[in-house]
Amino acid sequence: METDFLLKMATELHETIFVAKQERHKNLFLNYKNLNIFPVELLKDEGLLFLERLYMKRNSLTCLPDNLAQKLPNLIELYLHSNNIVIIPEAIGNLARLQSLDLSDNALQLLCPDIGRLRALRHLRLSNNRLKYLPPEIGDLQELETLDVAMNQLMSLPDRLHRCVSLQNLTADHNLLGRVPRQLCWLPRLNQLSMAANRLTFLPLDLGRSRELQFVFVDNNVELKGLPSYLYNKVIGCSGCGLSLGGLEGAAGEASGEALVGLPAEVKVIGSKADGVVPLEELAMRTLHRFYRHWPAGEDGPRHTLTPSRPGAKLRLILDLGLLPPIALPKSLLDLLQFPVGHCHRCSQAMFTIIYPKRFPLRDTALAGVHRRTTVSFVAYCCSSRCLQTFDLQG
């Protein structure tokens, strides 16, 4: 009886693929076909040159063929949801037209760097796998709009993710993430960020500074006690976040209390209202930041766009214009200047090594009625004691 059933399934599969080839179908549905291996009929002869969408959800596939791109070169969408795929071949990067790839609910442990060659990719779904890290090459996907990596074992996200300038929706729920890369604050089109049920202890100071970011969900991060005040009046899910905030009283509590546990490593000092001056190191960083931000940049770093041919002419030109000469700095420092730790919530001044925090308990905000069972607070980060004293969350 079982043999007859399998024979019937194989016959139907053969007929479906035969008709698709004969009629030059653009869409092929092979869902629920009890497939253990990729159908060889799809890869015979010239393959299906006209096929654009292939649906193979809920089968038992364990791998993909190396010549997939060669035989199906015009694939735009590939749906492999709910299989047993452990690894995808490096040749996946040859699918030059691919815009949507769904590998959710598989057994992936590694994602090959060649995924970064899918330059037309707009939607990548990898939820419910066994991934422990993502290759930095994902940052090369500049057309990517949706990235779903929920329910994996990720301990970090690649810093280069900020290069995905088209990214609008990032979902990373139910992982082991301890931090959110602060470079994500510079994603110009990010609209929704979901990182519920992780191990977050803080969120980047600038998160929410972009007007595009409207939805932030960080539910069930029990060590997360402070939300940047840029998220105020955003739609935020934070149920189950935060522990008791007892003992946070007065300026000392605001400056060194539990709400600030886990700040970025670059923040070496936490200022208080009593501070009269900003440390010299911070002033130097802010000066360099202004200089490099306004100096025209080239491939080798900041430099003036005018390049006189005679020796010494460039230096004289710079002195005549009252400009400082370019300064050679190590890459690590240049990266820090490009992506400050945060910006002052009062005046937008870039900050690098020191912040002045001011805490606003949730009960004092408009969202108090929405998140009644959480102890999380909003924290404003200012660049000086003057901005700290004049900042009002309502303003």
mmCIF file of N, CA and C in Angstrom, residues 256-368:
data_model
loop_
_atom_site.group_PDB
_atom_site.id
_atom_site.type_symbol
_atom_site.label_atom_id
_atom_site.label_comp_id
_atom_site.label_asym_id
_atom_site.label_seq_id
_atom_site.Cartn_x
_atom_site.Cartn_y
_atom_site.Cartn_z
ATOM 1 N N SER A 256 25.062 56.210 38.338
ATOM 2 C CA SER A 256 25.743 54.915 38.422
ATOM 3 C C SER A 256 24.800 53.782 38.792
ATOM 4 N N GLY A 257 23.512 53.970 38.627
ATOM 5 C CA GLY A 257 22.550 52.968 39.063
ATOM 6 C C GLY A 257 22.397 51.799 38.114
ATOM 7 N N GLU A 258 21.520 50.875 38.510
ATOM 8 C CA GLU A 258 21.324 49.648 37.754
ATOM 9 C C GLU A 258 20.838 49.902 36.331
ATOM 10 N N ALA A 259 20.113 50.987 36.127
ATOM 11 C CA ALA A 259 19.555 51.257 34.803
ATOM 12 C C ALA A 259 20.637 51.392 33.751
ATOM 13 N N LEU A 260 21.883 51.584 34.171
ATOM 14 C CA LEU A 260 22.965 51.826 33.228
ATOM 15 C C LEU A 260 23.921 50.653 33.118
ATOM 16 N N VAL A 261 23.554 49.523 33.677
ATOM 17 C CA VAL A 261 24.405 48.334 33.582
ATOM 18 C C VAL A 261 24.582 47.949 32.118
ATOM 19 N N GLY A 262 25.809 47.612 31.736
ATOM 20 C CA GLY A 262 26.049 47.106 30.392
ATOM 21 C C GLY A 262 26.165 48.156 29.309
ATOM 22 N N LEU A 263 26.550 49.376 29.663
ATOM 23 C CA LEU A 263 26.755 50.392 28.640
ATOM 24 C C LEU A 263 27.894 49.989 27.705
ATOM 25 N N PRO A 264 27.915 50.537 26.480
ATOM 26 C CA PRO A 264 28.981 50.182 25.538
ATOM 27 C C PRO A 264 30.366 50.365 26.146
ATOM 28 N N ALA A 265 31.286 49.492 25.756
ATOM 29 C CA ALA A 265 32.637 49.512 26.323
ATOM 30 C C ALA A 265 33.335 50.845 26.087
ATOM 31 N N GLU A 266 32.951 51.544 25.018
ATOM 32 C CA GLU A 266 33.605 52.813 24.699
ATOM 33 C C GLU A 266 33.311 53.896 25.731
ATOM 34 N N VAL A 267 32.223 53.743 26.488
ATOM 35 C CA VAL A 267 31.881 54.733 27.503
ATOM 36 C C VAL A 267 32.742 54.476 28.734
ATOM 37 N N LYS A 268 33.752 55.296 28.907
ATOM 38 C CA LYS A 268 34.692 55.091 30.001
ATOM 39 C C LYS A 268 34.261 55.818 31.274
ATOM 40 N N VAL A 269 33.436 56.865 31.112
ATOM 41 C CA VAL A 269 33.066 57.707 32.254
ATOM 42 C C VAL A 269 31.568 57.970 32.218
ATOM 43 N N ILE A 270 30.945 57.980 33.382
ATOM 44 C CA ILE A 270 29.549 58.395 33.502
ATOM 45 C C ILE A 270 29.522 59.664 34.330
ATOM 46 N N GLY A 271 29.110 60.762 33.703
ATOM 47 C CA GLY A 271 29.152 62.050 34.372
ATOM 48 C C GLY A 271 27.974 62.267 35.305
ATOM 49 N N SER A 272 28.105 63.246 36.175
ATOM 50 C CA SER A 272 27.040 63.616 37.106
ATOM 51 C C SER A 272 26.720 65.090 36.965
ATOM 52 N N LYS A 273 25.643 65.517 37.605
ATOM 53 C CA LYS A 273 25.208 66.912 37.512
ATOM 54 C C LYS A 273 26.246 67.883 38.069
ATOM 55 N N ALA A 274 27.092 67.387 38.959
ATOM 56 C CA ALA A 274 28.066 68.267 39.610
ATOM 57 C C ALA A 274 29.277 68.576 38.735
ATOM 58 N N ASP A 275 29.464 67.832 37.645
ATOM 59 C CA ASP A 275 30.640 68.050 36.801
ATOM 60 C C ASP A 275 30.618 69.440 36.182
ATOM 61 N N GLY A 276 31.778 70.105 36.232
ATOM 62 C CA GLY A 276 31.866 71.439 35.650
ATOM 63 C C GLY A 276 32.496 71.458 34.282
ATOM 64 N N VAL A 277 33.329 70.433 33.987
ATOM 65 C CA VAL A 277 34.024 70.401 32.703
ATOM 66 C C VAL A 277 33.928 69.000 32.110
ATOM 67 N N VAL A 278 34.072 68.950 30.790
ATOM 68 C CA VAL A 278 34.097 67.672 30.078
ATOM 69 C C VAL A 278 35.545 67.207 29.978
ATOM 70 N N PRO A 279 35.838 65.934 30.208
ATOM 71 C CA PRO A 279 37.230 65.444 30.158
ATOM 72 C C PRO A 279 37.913 65.774 28.836
ATOM 73 N N LEU A 280 39.227 65.962 28.910
ATOM 74 C CA LEU A 280 40.023 66.360 27.749
ATOM 75 C C LEU A 280 39.928 65.325 26.624
ATOM 76 N N GLU A 281 39.935 64.037 26.982
ATOM 77 C CA GLU A 281 39.848 62.993 25.963
ATOM 78 C C GLU A 281 38.561 63.127 25.147
ATOM 79 N N GLU A 282 37.466 63.407 25.830
ATOM 80 C CA GLU A 282 36.187 63.564 25.139
ATOM 81 C C GLU A 282 36.202 64.794 24.242
ATOM 82 N N LEU A 283 36.767 65.900 24.729
ATOM 83 C CA LEU A 283 36.845 67.112 23.926
ATOM 84 C C LEU A 283 37.675 66.892 22.667
ATOM 85 N N ALA A 284 38.765 66.131 22.809
ATOM 86 C CA ALA A 284 39.612 65.836 21.652
ATOM 87 C C ALA A 284 38.848 65.007 20.620
ATOM 88 N N MET A 285 38.092 64.006 21.090
ATOM 89 C CA MET A 285 37.323 63.173 20.181
ATOM 90 C C MET A 285 36.253 63.988 19.452
ATOM 91 N N ARG A 286 35.594 64.877 20.172
ATOM 92 C CA ARG A 286 34.558 65.693 19.536
ATOM 93 C C ARG A 286 35.160 66.618 18.488
ATOM 94 N N THR A 287 36.349 67.170 18.774
ATOM 95 C CA THR A 287 37.024 68.039 17.814
ATOM 96 C C THR A 287 37.411 67.274 16.557
ATOM 97 N N LEU A 288 37.985 66.077 16.746
ATOM 98 C CA LEU A 288 38.352 65.243 15.606
ATOM 99 C C LEU A 288 37.119 64.858 14.795
ATOM 100 N N HIS A 289 36.044 64.571 15.486
ATOM 101 C CA HIS A 289 34.808 64.184 14.806
ATOM 102 C C HIS A 289 34.307 65.314 13.906
ATOM 103 N N ARG A 290 34.306 66.536 14.418
ATOM 104 C CA ARG A 290 33.862 67.674 13.609
ATOM 105 C C ARG A 290 34.786 67.893 12.413
ATOM 106 N N PHE A 291 36.085 67.728 12.656
ATOM 107 C CA PHE A 291 37.067 67.928 11.593
ATOM 108 C C PHE A 291 36.895 66.899 10.476
ATOM 109 N N TYR A 292 36.803 65.629 10.856
ATOM 110 C CA TYR A 292 36.699 64.570 9.846
ATOM 111 C C TYR A 292 35.338 64.559 9.170
ATOM 112 N N ARG A 293 34.318 65.014 9.863
ATOM 113 C CA ARG A 293 32.989 65.036 9.264
ATOM 114 C C ARG A 293 32.887 66.090 8.170
ATOM 115 N N HIS A 294 33.576 67.205 8.342
ATOM 116 C CA HIS A 294 33.482 68.285 7.368
ATOM 117 C C HIS A 294 34.566 68.215 6.302
ATOM 118 N N TRP A 295 35.629 67.436 6.560
ATOM 119 C CA TRP A 295 36.711 67.361 5.577
ATOM 120 C C TRP A 295 36.304 66.408 4.462
ATOM 121 N N PRO A 296 36.368 66.800 3.165
ATOM 122 C CA PRO A 296 35.983 65.907 2.068
ATOM 123 C C PRO A 296 36.781 64.618 2.114
ATOM 124 N N ALA A 297 36.078 63.486 1.962
ATOM 125 C CA ALA A 297 36.716 62.178 2.117
ATOM 126 C C ALA A 297 37.002 61.545 0.776
ATOM 127 N N GLY A 298 38.079 60.768 0.748
ATOM 128 C CA GLY A 298 38.421 59.957 -0.413
ATOM 129 C C GLY A 298 38.653 58.537 0.021
ATOM 130 N N GLU A 299 39.173 57.711 -0.870
ATOM 131 C CA GLU A 299 39.381 56.292 -0.564
ATOM 132 C C GLU A 299 40.398 56.101 0.545
ATOM 133 N N ASP A 300 41.354 56.996 0.638
ATOM 134 C CA ASP A 300 42.418 56.842 1.635
ATOM 135 C C ASP A 300 42.149 57.659 2.880
ATOM 136 N N GLY A 301 40.927 58.104 3.051
ATOM 137 C CA GLY A 301 40.603 58.882 4.238
ATOM 138 C C GLY A 301 40.341 60.322 3.887
ATOM 139 N N PRO A 302 40.077 61.159 4.888
ATOM 140 C CA PRO A 302 39.756 62.563 4.645
ATOM 141 C C PRO A 302 40.905 63.286 3.939
ATOM 142 N N ARG A 303 40.540 64.066 2.933
ATOM 143 C CA ARG A 303 41.536 64.905 2.266
ATOM 144 C C ARG A 303 40.811 65.993 1.480
ATOM 145 N N HIS A 304 41.504 67.056 1.197
ATOM 146 C CA HIS A 304 40.902 68.153 0.448
ATOM 147 C C HIS A 304 40.747 67.741 -1.012
ATOM 148 N N THR A 305 39.680 68.209 -1.649
ATOM 149 C CA THR A 305 39.428 67.807 -3.025
ATOM 150 C C THR A 305 40.392 68.466 -4.001
ATOM 151 N N LEU A 306 40.991 69.569 -3.615
ATOM 152 C CA LEU A 306 41.952 70.229 -4.491
ATOM 153 C C LEU A 306 43.323 69.591 -4.344
ATOM 154 N N THR A 307 43.965 69.266 -5.462
ATOM 155 C CA THR A 307 45.269 68.613 -5.401
ATOM 156 C C THR A 307 46.245 69.348 -6.305
ATOM 157 N N PRO A 308 46.891 70.407 -5.832
ATOM 158 C CA PRO A 308 47.866 71.150 -6.642
ATOM 159 C C PRO A 308 49.019 70.246 -7.066
ATOM 160 N N SER A 309 49.551 70.492 -8.249
ATOM 161 C CA SER A 309 50.579 69.617 -8.791
ATOM 162 C C SER A 309 51.966 69.957 -8.252
ATOM 163 N N ARG A 310 52.242 71.205 -7.910
ATOM 164 C CA ARG A 310 53.579 71.589 -7.477
ATOM 165 C C ARG A 310 53.833 71.187 -6.032
ATOM 166 N N PRO A 311 55.025 70.683 -5.687
ATOM 167 C CA PRO A 311 55.345 70.310 -4.301
ATOM 168 C C PRO A 311 55.176 71.494 -3.370
ATOM 169 N N GLY A 312 54.518 71.267 -2.265
ATOM 170 C CA GLY A 312 54.335 72.299 -1.269
ATOM 171 C C GLY A 312 53.133 73.183 -1.518
ATOM 172 N N ALA A 313 52.571 73.149 -2.733
ATOM 173 C CA ALA A 313 51.442 74.034 -3.061
ATOM 174 C C ALA A 313 50.216 73.668 -2.233
ATOM 175 N N LYS A 314 50.024 72.355 -2.000
ATOM 176 C CA LYS A 314 48.838 71.932 -1.241
ATOM 177 C C LYS A 314 48.909 72.451 0.187
ATOM 178 N N LEU A 315 50.083 72.355 0.803
ATOM 179 C CA LEU A 315 50.243 72.835 2.173
ATOM 180 C C LEU A 315 49.991 74.336 2.242
ATOM 181 N N ARG A 316 50.526 75.087 1.287
ATOM 182 C CA ARG A 316 50.310 76.532 1.283
ATOM 183 C C ARG A 316 48.836 76.862 1.101
ATOM 184 N N LEU A 317 48.161 76.069 0.233
ATOM 185 C CA LEU A 317 46.734 76.300 0.003
ATOM 186 C C LEU A 317 45.941 76.082 1.292
ATOM 187 N N ILE A 318 46.288 75.004 2.008
ATOM 188 C CA ILE A 318 45.590 74.692 3.257
ATOM 189 C C ILE A 318 45.796 75.806 4.273
ATOM 190 N N LEU A 319 47.050 76.280 4.390
ATOM 191 C CA LEU A 319 47.334 77.343 5.345
ATOM 192 C C LEU A 319 46.619 78.634 4.964
ATOM 193 N N ASP A 320 46.579 78.919 3.643
ATOM 194 C CA ASP A 320 45.897 80.127 3.190
ATOM 195 C C ASP A 320 44.404 80.073 3.497
ATOM 196 N N LEU A 321 43.831 78.886 3.401
ATOM 197 C CA LEU A 321 42.398 78.740 3.653
ATOM 198 C C LEU A 321 42.088 78.585 5.137
ATOM 199 N N GLY A 322 43.122 78.485 5.954
ATOM 200 C CA GLY A 322 42.909 78.326 7.384
ATOM 201 C C GLY A 322 42.416 76.936 7.768
ATOM 202 N N LEU A 323 42.762 75.925 6.967
ATOM 203 C CA LEU A 323 42.317 74.561 7.233
ATOM 204 C C LEU A 323 43.409 73.762 7.930
ATOM 205 N N LEU A 324 43.007 72.836 8.772
ATOM 206 C CA LEU A 324 43.966 71.933 9.382
ATOM 207 C C LEU A 324 44.354 70.862 8.374
ATOM 208 N N PRO A 325 45.597 70.394 8.404
ATOM 209 C CA PRO A 325 46.002 69.339 7.472
ATOM 210 C C PRO A 325 45.378 68.006 7.880
ATOM 211 N N PRO A 326 45.238 67.058 6.934
ATOM 212 C CA PRO A 326 44.720 65.735 7.277
ATOM 213 C C PRO A 326 45.617 65.065 8.315
ATOM 214 N N ILE A 327 45.004 64.294 9.203
ATOM 215 C CA ILE A 327 45.741 63.607 10.250
ATOM 216 C C ILE A 327 45.616 62.106 10.037
ATOM 217 N N ALA A 328 46.732 61.400 10.030
ATOM 218 C CA ALA A 328 46.701 59.948 9.881
ATOM 219 C C ALA A 328 46.303 59.313 11.208
ATOM 220 N N LEU A 329 45.185 58.616 11.217
ATOM 221 C CA LEU A 329 44.682 57.970 12.427
ATOM 222 C C LEU A 329 44.500 56.479 12.163
ATOM 223 N N PRO A 330 44.651 55.639 13.209
ATOM 224 C CA PRO A 330 44.414 54.202 13.027
ATOM 225 C C PRO A 330 42.958 53.936 12.664
ATOM 226 N N LYS A 331 42.714 52.838 11.948
ATOM 227 C CA LYS A 331 41.369 52.519 11.468
ATOM 228 C C LYS A 331 40.374 52.394 12.615
ATOM 229 N N SER A 332 40.805 51.804 13.736
ATOM 230 C CA SER A 332 39.896 51.622 14.863
ATOM 231 C C SER A 332 39.372 52.963 15.373
ATOM 232 N N LEU A 333 40.244 53.970 15.385
ATOM 233 C CA LEU A 333 39.830 55.291 15.841
ATOM 234 C C LEU A 333 38.949 55.981 14.808
ATOM 235 N N LEU A 334 39.268 55.791 13.519
ATOM 236 C CA LEU A 334 38.440 56.357 12.465
ATOM 237 C C LEU A 334 37.031 55.762 12.499
ATOM 238 N N ASP A 335 36.943 54.444 12.769
ATOM 239 C CA ASP A 335 35.635 53.797 12.872
ATOM 240 C C ASP A 335 34.837 54.385 14.029
ATOM 241 N N LEU A 336 35.516 54.649 15.139
ATOM 242 C CA LEU A 336 34.836 55.230 16.296
ATOM 243 C C LEU A 336 34.340 56.635 15.990
ATOM 244 N N LEU A 337 35.155 57.403 15.237
ATOM 245 C CA LEU A 337 34.739 58.750 14.857
ATOM 246 C C LEU A 337 33.552 58.718 13.901
ATOM 247 N N GLN A 338 33.500 57.687 13.062
ATOM 248 C CA GLN A 338 32.398 57.562 12.111
ATOM 249 C C GLN A 338 31.094 57.184 12.806
ATOM 250 N N PHE A 339 31.196 56.346 13.848
ATOM 251 C CA PHE A 339 30.017 55.893 14.571
ATOM 252 C C PHE A 339 30.174 56.210 16.059
ATOM 253 N N PRO A 340 29.834 57.411 16.485
ATOM 254 C CA PRO A 340 29.935 57.761 17.907
ATOM 255 C C PRO A 340 29.099 56.821 18.769
ATOM 256 N N VAL A 341 29.404 56.785 20.058
ATOM 257 C CA VAL A 341 28.614 55.983 20.982
ATOM 258 C C VAL A 341 27.167 56.462 20.978
ATOM 259 N N GLY A 342 26.968 57.756 20.879
ATOM 260 C CA GLY A 342 25.617 58.302 20.879
ATOM 261 C C GLY A 342 25.647 59.795 20.627
ATOM 262 N N HIS A 343 24.466 60.384 20.615
ATOM 263 C CA HIS A 343 24.329 61.823 20.452
ATOM 264 C C HIS A 343 23.497 62.373 21.598
ATOM 265 N N CYS A 344 23.835 63.566 22.036
ATOM 266 C CA CYS A 344 23.144 64.189 23.158
ATOM 267 C C CYS A 344 21.652 64.330 22.857
ATOM 268 N N HIS A 345 20.830 63.862 23.797
ATOM 269 C CA HIS A 345 19.392 63.950 23.597
ATOM 270 C C HIS A 345 18.884 65.389 23.684
ATOM 271 N N ARG A 346 19.737 66.293 24.141
ATOM 272 C CA ARG A 346 19.332 67.692 24.275
ATOM 273 C C ARG A 346 19.789 68.524 23.081
ATOM 274 N N CYS A 347 21.053 68.350 22.657
ATOM 275 C CA CYS A 347 21.590 69.226 21.606
ATOM 276 C C CYS A 347 22.162 68.477 20.409
ATOM 277 N N SER A 348 22.120 67.126 20.430
ATOM 278 C CA SER A 348 22.596 66.275 19.327
ATOM 279 C C SER A 348 24.109 66.251 19.163
ATOM 280 N N GLN A 349 24.865 66.758 20.152
ATOM 281 C CA GLN A 349 26.328 66.685 20.121
ATOM 282 C C GLN A 349 26.755 65.211 20.153
ATOM 283 N N ALA A 350 27.715 64.824 19.284
ATOM 284 C CA ALA A 350 28.242 63.463 19.297
ATOM 285 C C ALA A 350 29.012 63.212 20.591
ATOM 286 N N MET A 351 28.891 61.984 21.138
ATOM 287 C CA MET A 351 29.566 61.605 22.381
ATOM 288 C C MET A 351 30.383 60.340 22.144
ATOM 289 N N PHE A 352 31.548 60.262 22.809
ATOM 290 C CA PHE A 352 32.477 59.169 22.546
ATOM 291 C C PHE A 352 32.922 58.413 23.793
ATOM 292 N N THR A 353 33.254 59.115 24.862
ATOM 293 C CA THR A 353 33.810 58.438 26.038
ATOM 294 C C THR A 353 33.088 58.784 27.327
ATOM 295 N N ILE A 354 32.138 59.689 27.280
ATOM 296 C CA ILE A 354 31.459 60.104 28.511
ATOM 297 C C ILE A 354 30.002 60.420 28.200
ATOM 298 N N ILE A 355 29.119 60.080 29.135
ATOM 299 C CA ILE A 355 27.712 60.426 29.009
ATOM 300 C C ILE A 355 27.208 60.935 30.354
ATOM 301 N N TYR A 356 26.166 61.724 30.288
ATOM 302 C CA TYR A 356 25.500 62.213 31.496
ATOM 303 C C TYR A 356 24.065 61.686 31.462
ATOM 304 N N PRO A 357 23.769 60.654 32.240
ATOM 305 C CA PRO A 357 22.453 60.009 32.148
ATOM 306 C C PRO A 357 21.412 60.636 33.070
ATOM 307 N N LYS A 358 20.177 60.616 32.601
ATOM 308 C CA LYS A 358 19.054 61.105 33.388
ATOM 309 C C LYS A 358 17.896 60.130 33.202
ATOM 310 N N ARG A 359 17.451 59.568 34.316
ATOM 311 C CA ARG A 359 16.461 58.490 34.260
ATOM 312 C C ARG A 359 15.044 59.019 34.456
ATOM 313 N N PHE A 360 14.122 58.448 33.646
ATOM 314 C CA PHE A 360 12.701 58.772 33.750
ATOM 315 C C PHE A 360 11.931 57.474 33.973
ATOM 316 N N PRO A 361 11.437 57.224 35.176
ATOM 317 C CA PRO A 361 10.681 55.996 35.417
ATOM 318 C C PRO A 361 9.486 55.884 34.476
ATOM 319 N N LEU A 362 9.158 54.666 34.103
ATOM 320 C CA LEU A 362 8.078 54.435 33.167
ATOM 321 C C LEU A 362 6.761 55.007 33.666
ATOM 322 N N ARG A 363 6.573 55.013 34.976
ATOM 323 C CA ARG A 363 5.303 55.503 35.525
ATOM 324 C C ARG A 363 5.086 56.987 35.245
ATOM 325 N N ASP A 364 6.171 57.702 34.891
ATOM 326 C CA ASP A 364 6.055 59.133 34.618
ATOM 327 C C ASP A 364 5.831 59.426 33.137
ATOM 328 N N THR A 365 5.721 58.376 32.321
ATOM 329 C CA THR A 365 5.597 58.577 30.880
ATOM 330 C C THR A 365 4.225 58.145 30.380
ATOM 331 N N ALA A 366 3.962 58.500 29.118
ATOM 332 C CA ALA A 366 2.664 58.185 28.512
ATOM 333 C C ALA A 366 2.463 56.687 28.309
ATOM 334 N N LEU A 367 3.537 55.900 28.329
ATOM 335 C CA LEU A 367 3.432 54.465 28.099
ATOM 336 C C LEU A 367 3.203 53.674 29.376
ATOM 337 N N ALA A 368 3.075 54.357 30.491
ATOM 338 C CA ALA A 368 2.917 53.654 31.774
ATOM 339 C C ALA A 368 1.700 52.741 31.764
#
